[in-house]
Amino acid sequence: MGQKASRPLSPHLLIYRWSPQMAISIVHRVTGFILSTAGMLVLLWWLAAIGGGAESYAIFKTYVVNAGEGATALETASNWFFRLAAIAVLYSFFQHLFSGLRHLVLDTGAGYELNANRTWAIAAFIAAFFATALVVLFVASRFIGA
Amino acid sequence: MGSGTKIGRVRGLGSARQGGKHWISGMESSVASLLLSVWLVVSLLLLPNFDQATLAQWLGQTSVAVPMILTIGVFFWHTQIGLTVLIEDYVHDEGLKLGTLMLLKLYALAGTVFGVFAVAKIVFAGAGA
């Protein structure tokens, strides 16, 4: 990609239909990036907040879990930002876990038959979606709202 | 080695002969991350609540602090291996690539040290009130 293509290129390289197998490959990388950055930073923040005591843990909770009753507009806004980030990290965790399991199977040399490869790619997406939804509903019912 | 196109100059040289080790490390760290993730999720679900006092008491135990320190180390190990692949694939400028890889190593090392310190503090000095 480094050099500019001044010669004519065959157009067939740019014409293709997206498939679940292609999507899961790039999603594995994107979710890995999210976990490595946002995920690890939240994990470190959580550990430091536990060590920092009840007050610093309350600050962590105000942002990531629930801004609470007397929250300012800014606190509520940041809370929603971090909630969305937390959902992204959670989804990334399950997606990366399931697509990672798929990669471990592929690394043994199995699962390359066209139908099997496609089926397991779709299965990993579905499993990640439901696992994320389950945890979000669990957290929402237990810690957020009335 | 010809002086033609970029691909012409590398054709016939074979592989770089160093990718296999990185790939194996990626698998090793992924299996370790998987096992420790399961440990982390299961032991969190077994807690009665997620109050700071409960979590501090939980983290203060040797049987929790040791796997937690291991988890931090393994996650950052896997982070470094995974992001190295991303950087090598998507950062094309050699200087920028070298600099980004350095930053990544620093991030993984600093993150590990910070996490280990945070857990060790709770174990040895106790969590703040």
Short mmCIF file of C-alpha atoms in Angstrom, two decimals:
data_model
loop_
_atom_site.label_atom_id
_atom_site.label_comp_id
_atom_site.label_asym_id
_atom_site.label_seq_id
_atom_site.Cartn_x
_atom_site.Cartn_y
_atom_site.Cartn_z
CA MET A 1 0.00 0.00 0.00
CA GLY A 2 3.03 2.23 0.43
CA GLN A 3 3.54 3.03 -3.22
CA LYS A 4 0.99 4.79 -5.37
CA ALA A 5 -0.47 2.65 -8.06
CA SER A 6 0.10 4.60 -11.24
CA ARG A 7 -0.37 1.52 -13.38
CA PRO A 8 -3.84 0.10 -14.04
CA LEU A 9 -4.98 -2.39 -11.41
CA SER A 10 -7.39 -5.18 -11.94
CA PRO A 11 -10.73 -4.01 -10.51
CA HIS A 12 -11.75 -7.44 -9.20
CA LEU A 13 -9.76 -6.89 -5.98
CA LEU A 14 -12.18 -4.16 -4.94
CA ILE A 15 -15.39 -5.93 -5.83
CA TYR A 16 -16.56 -8.41 -3.22
CA ARG A 17 -19.49 -9.15 -0.96
CA TRP A 18 -19.06 -8.92 2.82
CA SER A 19 -19.31 -12.25 4.61
CA PRO A 20 -19.55 -13.13 8.31
CA GLN A 21 -16.07 -14.66 8.07
CA MET A 22 -14.60 -11.33 6.93
CA ALA A 23 -16.60 -9.35 9.47
CA ILE A 24 -15.50 -11.50 12.40
CA SER A 25 -11.86 -11.15 11.41
CA ILE A 26 -11.90 -7.35 11.56
CA VAL A 27 -14.26 -7.32 14.57
CA HIS A 28 -11.77 -9.54 16.44
CA ARG A 29 -9.11 -6.89 15.87
CA VAL A 30 -11.34 -3.93 16.73
CA THR A 31 -12.65 -5.55 19.93
CA GLY A 32 -9.10 -6.53 20.87
CA PHE A 33 -8.09 -2.89 20.51
CA ILE A 34 -11.03 -1.73 22.67
CA LEU A 35 -10.19 -4.28 25.38
CA SER A 36 -6.50 -3.36 25.30
CA THR A 37 -7.19 0.34 25.75
CA ALA A 38 -10.56 1.15 27.35
CA GLY A 39 -10.94 -2.31 28.91
CA MET A 40 -7.55 -2.41 30.62
CA LEU A 41 -7.78 1.22 31.76
CA VAL A 42 -11.18 0.61 33.39
CA LEU A 43 -9.81 -2.56 35.04
CA LEU A 44 -6.88 -0.58 36.47
CA TRP A 45 -9.19 2.25 37.56
CA TRP A 46 -11.46 -0.29 39.29
CA LEU A 47 -8.54 -1.88 41.18
CA ALA A 48 -7.11 1.50 42.19
CA ALA A 49 -10.58 2.67 43.32
CA ILE A 50 -11.02 -0.39 45.53
CA GLY A 51 -7.62 0.30 47.11
CA GLY A 52 -8.39 4.00 47.42
CA GLY A 53 -11.28 3.42 49.80
CA ALA A 54 -15.04 3.93 49.90
CA GLU A 55 -14.85 7.52 48.68
CA SER A 56 -12.74 6.82 45.60
CA TYR A 57 -14.88 3.76 44.86
CA ALA A 58 -17.98 5.95 45.04
CA ILE A 59 -16.43 8.21 42.38
CA PHE A 60 -15.76 5.19 40.16
CA LYS A 61 -19.39 4.09 40.63
CA THR A 62 -20.73 7.60 39.91
CA TYR A 63 -19.10 7.49 36.49
CA VAL A 64 -19.32 3.86 35.42
CA VAL A 65 -22.45 2.50 37.14
CA ASN A 66 -24.92 5.12 38.35
CA ALA A 67 -24.63 8.89 38.78
CA GLY A 68 -27.24 8.77 41.57
CA GLU A 69 -30.02 11.11 42.66
CA GLY A 70 -28.28 14.43 43.25
CA ALA A 71 -26.03 14.26 40.19
CA THR A 72 -25.18 17.38 38.22
CA ALA A 73 -25.87 17.50 34.48
CA LEU A 74 -22.18 16.96 33.81
CA GLU A 75 -22.08 13.90 36.09
CA THR A 76 -25.14 12.42 34.41
CA ALA A 77 -23.64 13.07 30.97
CA SER A 78 -20.31 11.49 31.91
CA ASN A 79 -22.17 8.60 33.49
CA TRP A 80 -23.95 7.93 30.20
CA PHE A 81 -20.69 8.20 28.28
CA PHE A 82 -19.04 5.67 30.59
CA ARG A 83 -22.10 3.42 30.52
CA LEU A 84 -21.89 3.26 26.74
CA ALA A 85 -18.14 2.69 26.99
CA ALA A 86 -18.78 -0.08 29.53
CA ILE A 87 -21.26 -1.74 27.18
CA ALA A 88 -18.72 -1.47 24.36
CA VAL A 89 -16.05 -3.06 26.58
CA LEU A 90 -18.46 -5.77 27.72
CA TYR A 91 -19.49 -6.59 24.15
CA SER A 92 -15.81 -6.54 23.13
CA PHE A 93 -15.00 -8.96 25.94
CA PHE A 94 -17.55 -11.56 24.83
CA GLN A 95 -16.99 -10.99 21.11
CA HIS A 96 -13.22 -11.29 21.46
CA LEU A 97 -13.66 -14.33 23.72
CA PHE A 98 -15.89 -16.19 21.26
CA SER A 99 -14.01 -15.16 18.11
CA GLY A 100 -10.80 -16.00 20.01
CA LEU A 101 -12.13 -19.49 20.75
CA ARG A 102 -12.88 -19.80 17.04
CA HIS A 103 -9.30 -18.76 16.26
CA LEU A 104 -7.92 -21.40 18.63
CA VAL A 105 -9.92 -24.04 16.77
CA LEU A 106 -8.79 -22.66 13.39
CA ASP A 107 -5.19 -22.70 14.65
CA THR A 108 -5.39 -26.47 14.94
CA GLY A 109 -6.17 -26.59 11.23
CA ALA A 110 -9.85 -27.45 11.70
CA GLY A 111 -12.97 -25.58 10.66
CA TYR A 112 -11.90 -24.30 7.25
CA GLU A 113 -14.67 -26.05 5.30
CA LEU A 114 -16.70 -23.22 3.75
CA ASN A 115 -19.99 -23.95 5.50
CA ALA A 116 -18.45 -24.78 8.90
CA ASN A 117 -16.29 -21.66 8.77
CA ARG A 118 -19.32 -19.48 7.99
CA THR A 119 -21.54 -21.18 10.59
CA TRP A 120 -19.05 -20.73 13.45
CA ALA A 121 -18.44 -17.10 12.51
CA ILE A 122 -22.20 -16.42 12.73
CA ALA A 123 -22.42 -18.46 15.97
CA ALA A 124 -19.69 -16.35 17.60
CA PHE A 125 -21.59 -13.14 16.73
CA ILE A 126 -24.86 -14.49 18.14
CA ALA A 127 -23.24 -15.84 21.32
CA ALA A 128 -21.49 -12.51 21.97
CA PHE A 129 -24.73 -10.57 21.45
CA PHE A 130 -26.74 -12.69 23.86
CA ALA A 131 -23.99 -12.86 26.50
CA THR A 132 -23.70 -9.06 26.41
CA ALA A 133 -27.47 -8.58 26.57
CA LEU A 134 -27.71 -10.97 29.52
CA VAL A 135 -25.08 -9.14 31.56
CA VAL A 136 -26.47 -5.69 30.67
CA LEU A 137 -29.96 -6.74 31.78
CA PHE A 138 -28.55 -8.31 34.96
CA VAL A 139 -26.59 -5.18 35.88
CA ALA A 140 -29.46 -2.86 34.95
CA SER A 141 -31.97 -4.81 37.04
CA ARG A 142 -29.68 -5.04 40.05
CA PHE A 143 -27.85 -1.73 40.21
CA ILE A 144 -29.65 0.81 38.07
CA GLY A 145 -33.11 2.26 38.28
CA ALA A 146 -35.80 1.70 40.87
CA MET B 1 18.19 -9.04 -5.01
CA GLY B 2 17.01 -6.88 -7.88
CA SER B 3 16.33 -3.18 -7.76
CA GLY B 4 12.90 -3.40 -9.31
CA THR B 5 9.54 -3.16 -7.57
CA LYS B 6 9.22 -3.65 -3.82
CA ILE B 7 7.76 -7.10 -4.25
CA GLY B 8 10.46 -7.99 -6.76
CA ARG B 9 13.15 -7.17 -4.22
CA VAL B 10 11.77 -9.54 -1.56
CA ARG B 11 10.62 -12.37 -3.80
CA GLY B 12 12.54 -15.58 -3.17
CA LEU B 13 13.96 -14.49 0.18
CA GLY B 14 11.58 -16.71 2.12
CA SER B 15 9.96 -15.83 5.43
CA ALA B 16 11.42 -13.49 8.04
CA ARG B 17 11.89 -16.59 10.24
CA GLN B 18 10.58 -14.92 13.38
CA GLY B 19 6.79 -14.88 13.03
CA GLY B 20 6.15 -18.35 14.43
CA LYS B 21 7.28 -17.54 17.94
CA HIS B 22 5.04 -14.47 18.08
CA TRP B 23 2.08 -16.50 16.86
CA ILE B 24 2.69 -19.22 19.47
CA SER B 25 2.98 -16.56 22.22
CA GLY B 26 -0.31 -15.11 21.02
CA MET B 27 -1.97 -18.49 21.46
CA GLU B 28 -0.36 -19.13 24.85
CA SER B 29 -1.38 -15.74 26.19
CA SER B 30 -4.90 -16.14 24.74
CA VAL B 31 -5.41 -19.48 26.53
CA ALA B 32 -4.08 -17.97 29.77
CA SER B 33 -6.35 -14.92 29.31
CA LEU B 34 -9.32 -17.19 28.69
CA LEU B 35 -8.76 -19.23 31.86
CA LEU B 36 -8.16 -16.14 34.00
CA SER B 37 -11.22 -14.38 32.51
CA VAL B 38 -13.36 -17.33 33.53
CA TRP B 39 -11.83 -17.20 37.02
CA LEU B 40 -12.46 -13.45 37.28
CA VAL B 41 -16.08 -13.59 36.10
CA VAL B 42 -16.98 -16.63 38.23
CA SER B 43 -15.39 -15.29 41.41
CA LEU B 44 -17.07 -11.89 40.89
CA LEU B 45 -20.46 -13.59 40.45
CA LEU B 46 -19.90 -15.52 43.70
CA LEU B 47 -19.60 -12.28 45.69
CA PRO B 48 -22.64 -11.30 47.77
CA ASN B 49 -22.43 -7.65 46.63
CA PHE B 50 -20.05 -5.23 44.92
CA ASP B 51 -19.53 -2.74 47.75
CA GLN B 52 -16.03 -1.34 48.17
CA ALA B 53 -15.59 -3.05 51.57
CA THR B 54 -16.58 -6.44 50.15
CA LEU B 55 -14.28 -6.04 47.14
CA ALA B 56 -11.35 -4.86 49.30
CA GLN B 57 -11.77 -7.79 51.68
CA TRP B 58 -12.04 -10.15 48.69
CA LEU B 59 -8.92 -8.73 46.96
CA GLY B 60 -6.95 -8.78 50.21
CA GLN B 61 -6.92 -12.58 50.31
CA THR B 62 -3.83 -14.31 48.94
CA SER B 63 -6.01 -16.74 46.98
CA VAL B 64 -7.54 -13.77 45.10
CA ALA B 65 -4.61 -11.35 44.95
CA VAL B 66 -2.28 -13.90 43.32
CA PRO B 67 -4.59 -14.81 40.41
CA MET B 68 -5.55 -11.12 40.06
CA ILE B 69 -1.89 -10.12 39.69
CA LEU B 70 -1.48 -12.97 37.23
CA THR B 71 -4.56 -11.73 35.33
CA ILE B 72 -3.16 -8.21 35.01
CA GLY B 73 0.19 -9.54 33.78
CA VAL B 74 -1.36 -11.98 31.32
CA PHE B 75 -3.90 -9.46 29.95
CA PHE B 76 -1.15 -6.92 29.28
CA TRP B 77 1.05 -9.65 27.79
CA HIS B 78 -1.78 -10.53 25.38
CA THR B 79 -2.45 -6.81 24.80
CA GLN B 80 1.15 -6.27 23.74
CA ILE B 81 1.20 -9.27 21.40
CA GLY B 82 -2.16 -8.39 19.83
CA LEU B 83 -1.57 -4.67 19.36
CA THR B 84 1.90 -5.40 17.94
CA VAL B 85 0.18 -7.25 15.10
CA LEU B 86 -2.23 -4.33 14.56
CA ILE B 87 0.59 -1.78 14.49
CA GLU B 88 2.73 -3.90 12.17
CA ASP B 89 -0.23 -4.33 9.82
CA TYR B 90 -1.61 -0.80 9.75
CA VAL B 91 1.25 1.62 10.52
CA HIS B 92 3.26 1.76 7.34
CA ASP B 93 5.80 4.50 8.08
CA GLU B 94 8.88 2.79 9.55
CA GLY B 95 9.72 5.54 12.05
CA LEU B 96 6.15 5.89 13.24
CA LYS B 97 5.89 2.10 13.51
CA LEU B 98 9.01 1.90 15.67
CA GLY B 99 7.78 4.73 17.90
CA THR B 100 4.29 3.26 18.28
CA LEU B 101 5.71 -0.17 19.15
CA MET B 102 7.90 1.49 21.82
CA LEU B 103 4.86 3.30 23.26
CA LEU B 104 2.96 0.02 23.30
CA LYS B 105 5.72 -1.71 25.27
CA LEU B 106 5.79 1.18 27.72
CA TYR B 107 1.99 1.08 28.06
CA ALA B 108 1.97 -2.67 28.74
CA LEU B 109 4.81 -2.43 31.25
CA ALA B 110 3.44 0.64 33.05
CA GLY B 111 -0.07 -0.83 33.12
CA THR B 112 1.20 -4.09 34.61
CA VAL B 113 3.25 -2.30 37.26
CA PHE B 114 0.32 -0.03 38.18
CA GLY B 115 -2.11 -2.96 38.44
CA VAL B 116 0.26 -5.11 40.48
CA PHE B 117 0.94 -2.17 42.79
CA ALA B 118 -2.81 -1.50 43.23
CA VAL B 119 -3.42 -5.11 44.30
CA ALA B 120 -0.29 -5.30 46.47
CA LYS B 121 -1.33 -2.11 48.26
CA ILE B 122 -4.64 -3.66 49.28
CA VAL B 123 -2.90 -6.84 50.48
CA PHE B 124 -0.05 -5.26 52.41
CA ALA B 125 -1.30 -1.83 53.44
CA GLY B 126 -5.05 -2.43 53.34
CA ALA B 127 -7.59 -0.45 51.34
CA GLY B 128 -8.26 3.15 52.34
CA ALA B 129 -11.36 3.91 54.33
#
